[in-house]
Amino acid sequence: MRRNPRELSLLQRSTSRRTLLVGGLQLAFAGGLALRMRYLQIDQADQFRLLAEENRINIRLIPPARGKIFDRNGNVLAQNSPSYRIVIVREDAGDVDQVLQHLSELIPLDQEELDRALTEMRRSPPFLPVTLADQRGWDDISKVAVNAPALPGITPEVGLTRIYPRGADFAHVIGYVGPVSDYDLSKLEDPEPVLRIPRFQIGKVGLEAKREEMLRGKAGAKRVEVNATGRVMRELDRREGQPGADLQLTLDAELQNYVQARLGSESASAVVLDCETGDLRAIVSAPSFDPNLFVRGISVADYSKLTEDPHRPLSSKSVQGVYPPGSTFKVITALAALEEGIIGPTDTVYCPGYLEVSGRRFHCWRRGGHGHVDLETSLKQSCDVYYYDLAMKVGIDKISAMAQRFGIGVRHDLPMSAVARGLAPNRDWKQRVHGQEWLIGDTANASIGQGYMLASPLQLSVMTARVATGRSVTPRLIKSIDGIEQPSGAGEAMELNPVNLRMLRKGMYAVSNDRRGTAYGSRIIEDAFRMAGKTGTSQVRNITAAERASGVVRNEDLPWERRDHALFVCFAPYDKPKYAVSVVIEHGGGGSSVAAPVARDIMLQALYGDTPPLTAYPAKDRSRVKELQDRLRRERLRRDEEESGRA
Amino acid sequence: MSYLEYAVKSAPTGFRKVLYLNWPLTLLLMSVAGVGVLMLYSVAGGSFTPWAEPQIKRFVLGLAVMFSIAMVPIWFWRNMAAVAYGLSVLLLFAVEFFGSIGMGAQRWIDLGFMRLQPSELTKITLVMMLAAYYDWLPAQKTSRLFWVLVPVVLILLPTFLVLKQPDLGTALLLLIAGAGVMFLAGVHWGYFAFVLAISIGLVTAVFESRGTPWQLLKDYQYRRIDTFLDPGSDPLGAGYHITQSKIALGSGGWAGRGFMQGTQSRLNFLPEKHTDFIFTTLAEEFGFIGGVSLLTLYALIIVFCIASAISERDRFSSLATMGIAITFFLFFAVNMSMVMGLAPVVGVPLPMVSYGGSAMLVLMAAFGIVQSAHVHRPR
């Protein structure tokens, strides 16, 4: 298009004007951008720098190593051992199905665990490791490591898990740990952050639970740099945590092992208490279970086997089980009467085989009666009528008070689960709980440790130790915490007449050393270790008048769960008491025939501190004792071999 | 004066043309591309792959394209404008109909060695078409209604097609660049005032009607507009990106956190860190100084284009140069406003710096036109 020069110059001037205008606007906008940059990068730089740091830095907890538990001689009872996990990272694995196929050809995989892992994998980001198999041995791990090229995305990981080298022996004392559950968290008001670490182990039962705070330690923390998807890029710094405290127990692992073996598969319990210090040397419930099963996560089959066993392996009978103490309680009744001055040691009571109390007949265990009975004879032969008579004179309140002074109906403060209080009943209690008047017959029953009277094997051992020493011995389970010795349980002198106590002990000596004593068959032959004791046989059923008339059914003819409990308490040596032992064998039958030999064997083992010579046992028992000794010796050899093999 | 009246003798010929290229502009473009390569190297964690190396190759190719175009006389490009415009509109139709068969919102055509985005191409061809139109149109007709409507249709046709893809960013860019060229060509103020008034009225009506019985849009459409205008209202979606981008910028401070030390980009808190949000990485690692330096380079490119446009007394040359300058300006202005949280998130790359083949090549071709106009201007 041809244009005349005038039009052209006009046009050009207008275009240039507008060009400059538009250009100016553009530059002005650029200036505005620069101002905005200045605002963000200079005026607000500090704030944004902080936000950037918050973005990139994450704080991760380092789980503390749980405190170890030792016995009094330094044997390990609970420790942490490396546990190997096999984890998969989805994004590294590529074809997950194929990798799992490969893996299952190498090592056995649990289908249940696998399904759970697959679900977890679908839910979590692809770079997060998911556990395929937990608590694996070195064999599986080395197989995985060797075949690593064929298993992309699969890595063995090492963590710490709790193991109990002594297995079942300490299951009821120490308990076990397990991963934190939602229920555990819901119980705590402000749970420590460390508890939210997946699979973090906390004490569930027993000492592990009772001393959880102490054993757990303090978590450390590390600061890591993460990217936008949360993947850890590198560690910036770390603050180490504090491992949990190491606990040394008063228990003796070898003695505990012996007691466990001696009780065998009976539904029974035994306690060995050091009279001088209150140290528990052994505290055993039988049958037991392997706590390591629970740490790994017990299978349904194993668990139902434990819960369906009529001998109740899961129950901690030595502290949780309460039983009518039976005749073992007679020492308390006697002491109450002696301290009240109602009888003297030589005063006698006539036993015709029963005592009439407000129209009801209370029978002595010997139908024919014991004739004239004094204190020593009453203990030695366990005459019931003597104690009925005493109780009528003393009254239940005095007996109950005495029982409490000896620890019955008092909760001993032990760091174990479900420590029972037992019961030393009195008038008040019955009125309060049952809303009924205390009857004179109740007193008669209580005097021989029947009726409402309830005590745990632990309480019986404490009672025996107090009788043996005249001091208020209190049981102690933890010897030291991180090397710091804990206060002893030796206790103060009990403000009792020493003469009375001596008389009682003399009676108990006769029980197992006099030819006519109920536990003479279970005496200790060794002169330095003479043992004093008291048998007990507590009924779990009522014997009706009709049955008594036709002859009481013998225990052996009853179904197991209706048989009497067999009890025995003892201390030794007689002149200088070192140990007090209590044994309760549920539905075992008679205290003298069933419980006493067990208690004697345990006592000897404790006194010698090692395998006792056969000469300490009565001749008739020696072959049976030797058999068990040999078995345990073999087992110990095997265990030592295993341990050295592992090291 | 039209190209026929050029004092052709005074225009350089042959290889002498190389001496008459707009060398300052060329150097500025190379600097900006250099910044781009540096940043792509950084966001890849100190690696030439996967972004920096292809980017270098494309820039070299781009330079070749620019020089080739610059060597060809500007009047040839003027004659080609209509053809180029027609072709790019056809291509837009093609992706509209063939692209949609392929996969969702496909915006490109595979040429084998690269993927061509017709919408990118259109940004340049539209400007050329409008420049050629006003070169042809007698000056006294410029503001007549009919002759105003013609370019409006030329602008709206590709804009509508791009909007359908949907690519709101490019559509707005076409609209504004087109309007810019019309304004520069001397179309009467009144038209712009009129359109502006209507737009404002419409927008006001849309917003005012919200919640009343005669509401113009559906509720969900309003919510979309809300998120678009204020990303903060959607903190996990669009708002997340803008927040992270602002954190990255702000944490850069005066001098930045150092080359390859930007935590926000290195740890992937930034979205699209190698394309739309690459400026954030620059500002994080080189701070206010780095950001302003790049802004200055961009501003200088605009300044040299304006200078060139004013000195080119040929109407096509100066309008095309200014149109291209406006397009270039819109690229970086929109992109920077977006990452600084001043504008909604629309997919506009940072010119010559963001990773991307089409945009780079098309821009270099556009600067080829600018160079050609510069070389062949009457002296």
mmCIF file of C-alpha atoms in Angstrom, chain B residues 234-352:
data_model
loop_
_atom_site.group_PDB
_atom_site.id
_atom_site.type_symbol
_atom_site.label_atom_id
_atom_site.label_comp_id
_atom_site.label_asym_id
_atom_site.label_seq_id
_atom_site.Cartn_x
_atom_site.Cartn_y
_atom_site.Cartn_z
ATOM 1 C CA ASP B 234 -7.545 -24.887 48.911
ATOM 2 C CA PRO B 235 -4.465 -25.436 51.044
ATOM 3 C CA LEU B 236 -3.866 -29.015 49.931
ATOM 4 C CA GLY B 237 -4.381 -28.441 46.238
ATOM 5 C CA ALA B 238 -3.386 -25.354 44.309
ATOM 6 C CA GLY B 239 -2.769 -23.455 47.533
ATOM 7 C CA TYR B 240 -0.123 -25.929 48.609
ATOM 8 C CA HIS B 241 1.953 -25.198 45.538
ATOM 9 C CA ILE B 242 1.717 -21.451 45.918
ATOM 10 C CA THR B 243 2.538 -21.615 49.620
ATOM 11 C CA GLN B 244 5.570 -23.790 48.985
ATOM 12 C CA SER B 245 6.629 -21.503 46.175
ATOM 13 C CA LYS B 246 6.436 -18.444 48.401
ATOM 14 C CA ILE B 247 8.363 -20.236 51.132
ATOM 15 C CA ALA B 248 11.078 -21.086 48.632
ATOM 16 C CA LEU B 249 11.272 -17.512 47.363
ATOM 17 C CA GLY B 250 11.219 -15.967 50.810
ATOM 18 C CA SER B 251 13.773 -18.317 52.304
ATOM 19 C CA GLY B 252 16.213 -17.222 49.596
ATOM 20 C CA GLY B 253 16.674 -13.855 51.281
ATOM 21 C CA TRP B 254 19.201 -11.383 49.914
ATOM 22 C CA ALA B 255 21.807 -13.614 48.387
ATOM 23 C CA GLY B 256 20.105 -16.979 48.355
ATOM 24 C CA ARG B 257 21.019 -20.298 49.883
ATOM 25 C CA GLY B 258 23.714 -21.048 47.341
ATOM 26 C CA PHE B 259 23.878 -22.939 44.099
ATOM 27 C CA MET B 260 22.191 -26.331 44.476
ATOM 28 C CA GLN B 261 21.535 -25.618 48.159
ATOM 29 C CA GLY B 262 17.849 -24.770 47.865
ATOM 30 C CA THR B 263 16.057 -27.143 50.201
ATOM 31 C CA GLN B 264 12.613 -26.441 48.866
ATOM 32 C CA SER B 265 13.482 -27.502 45.336
ATOM 33 C CA ARG B 266 16.024 -30.174 46.173
ATOM 34 C CA LEU B 267 13.565 -31.915 48.481
ATOM 35 C CA ASN B 268 10.703 -31.656 46.000
ATOM 36 C CA PHE B 269 8.517 -29.307 47.960
ATOM 37 C CA LEU B 270 8.197 -27.274 44.778
ATOM 38 C CA PRO B 271 5.854 -28.470 42.103
ATOM 39 C CA GLU B 272 6.921 -28.486 38.461
ATOM 40 C CA LYS B 273 10.314 -27.295 39.556
ATOM 41 C CA HIS B 274 11.862 -27.683 36.099
ATOM 42 C CA THR B 275 9.048 -25.990 34.209
ATOM 43 C CA ASP B 276 6.556 -23.462 35.514
ATOM 44 C CA PHE B 277 8.144 -23.011 38.955
ATOM 45 C CA ILE B 278 11.779 -22.822 37.918
ATOM 46 C CA PHE B 279 11.987 -19.153 38.867
ATOM 47 C CA THR B 280 11.337 -20.168 42.467
ATOM 48 C CA THR B 281 14.441 -22.315 42.487
ATOM 49 C CA LEU B 282 16.475 -19.455 41.070
ATOM 50 C CA ALA B 283 15.178 -17.078 43.710
ATOM 51 C CA GLU B 284 15.752 -19.632 46.451
ATOM 52 C CA GLU B 285 19.309 -20.410 45.479
ATOM 53 C CA PHE B 286 20.456 -16.954 44.333
ATOM 54 C CA GLY B 287 18.125 -14.810 46.411
ATOM 55 C CA PHE B 288 16.848 -11.346 45.664
ATOM 56 C CA ILE B 289 20.010 -10.529 43.724
ATOM 57 C CA GLY B 290 19.572 -13.503 41.399
ATOM 58 C CA GLY B 291 15.862 -12.868 40.908
ATOM 59 C CA VAL B 292 16.279 -9.190 40.135
ATOM 60 C CA SER B 293 19.164 -9.958 37.762
ATOM 61 C CA LEU B 294 16.991 -12.238 35.668
ATOM 62 C CA LEU B 295 14.182 -9.690 35.781
ATOM 63 C CA THR B 296 16.643 -7.060 34.535
ATOM 64 C CA LEU B 297 17.729 -9.277 31.654
ATOM 65 C CA TYR B 298 14.092 -9.698 30.681
ATOM 66 C CA ALA B 299 13.468 -5.966 30.974
ATOM 67 C CA LEU B 300 16.500 -5.230 28.792
ATOM 68 C CA ILE B 301 15.180 -7.600 26.127
ATOM 69 C CA ILE B 302 11.944 -5.610 26.150
ATOM 70 C CA VAL B 303 13.865 -2.330 26.006
ATOM 71 C CA PHE B 304 15.912 -3.461 23.000
ATOM 72 C CA CYS B 305 12.736 -4.613 21.254
ATOM 73 C CA ILE B 306 11.104 -1.216 21.857
ATOM 74 C CA ALA B 307 14.189 0.586 20.606
ATOM 75 C CA SER B 308 14.233 -1.616 17.540
ATOM 76 C CA ALA B 309 10.518 -1.141 16.982
ATOM 77 C CA ILE B 310 10.786 2.636 17.091
ATOM 78 C CA SER B 311 13.739 2.695 14.733
ATOM 79 C CA GLU B 312 12.002 0.402 12.251
ATOM 80 C CA ARG B 313 9.954 2.873 10.304
ATOM 81 C CA ASP B 314 8.176 0.046 8.523
ATOM 82 C CA ARG B 315 4.742 -0.638 10.013
ATOM 83 C CA PHE B 316 4.826 -4.452 9.839
ATOM 84 C CA SER B 317 8.289 -4.579 11.383
ATOM 85 C CA SER B 318 7.571 -2.354 14.316
ATOM 86 C CA LEU B 319 4.138 -3.876 15.044
ATOM 87 C CA ALA B 320 5.483 -7.442 14.805
ATOM 88 C CA THR B 321 8.486 -6.557 16.974
ATOM 89 C CA MET B 322 6.280 -4.932 19.589
ATOM 90 C CA GLY B 323 3.739 -7.759 19.417
ATOM 91 C CA ILE B 324 6.484 -10.274 20.036
ATOM 92 C CA ALA B 325 7.838 -8.138 22.854
ATOM 93 C CA ILE B 326 4.374 -8.038 24.443
ATOM 94 C CA THR B 327 4.038 -11.817 24.131
ATOM 95 C CA PHE B 328 7.469 -12.285 25.670
ATOM 96 C CA PHE B 329 6.605 -9.846 28.433
ATOM 97 C CA LEU B 330 3.342 -11.634 29.146
ATOM 98 C CA PHE B 331 5.217 -14.933 29.473
ATOM 99 C CA PHE B 332 7.538 -13.814 32.216
ATOM 100 C CA ALA B 333 5.149 -11.383 33.865
ATOM 101 C CA VAL B 334 2.417 -13.992 34.256
ATOM 102 C CA ASN B 335 4.848 -16.697 35.280
ATOM 103 C CA MET B 336 6.554 -14.565 37.921
ATOM 104 C CA SER B 337 3.292 -13.167 39.257
ATOM 105 C CA MET B 338 2.079 -16.727 39.582
ATOM 106 C CA VAL B 339 5.056 -18.031 41.560
ATOM 107 C CA MET B 340 5.024 -14.947 43.767
ATOM 108 C CA GLY B 341 1.404 -15.542 44.605
ATOM 109 C CA LEU B 342 0.144 -12.453 42.750
ATOM 110 C CA ALA B 343 -1.738 -14.327 40.054
ATOM 111 C CA PRO B 344 -3.664 -17.574 39.877
ATOM 112 C CA VAL B 345 -1.831 -20.685 38.766
ATOM 113 C CA VAL B 346 -2.053 -20.917 35.003
ATOM 114 C CA GLY B 347 0.343 -23.019 33.001
ATOM 115 C CA VAL B 348 2.677 -20.365 31.620
ATOM 116 C CA PRO B 349 6.392 -21.220 31.475
ATOM 117 C CA LEU B 350 9.231 -18.828 32.212
ATOM 118 C CA PRO B 351 10.461 -17.912 28.711
ATOM 119 C CA MET B 352 13.854 -19.319 27.669
#
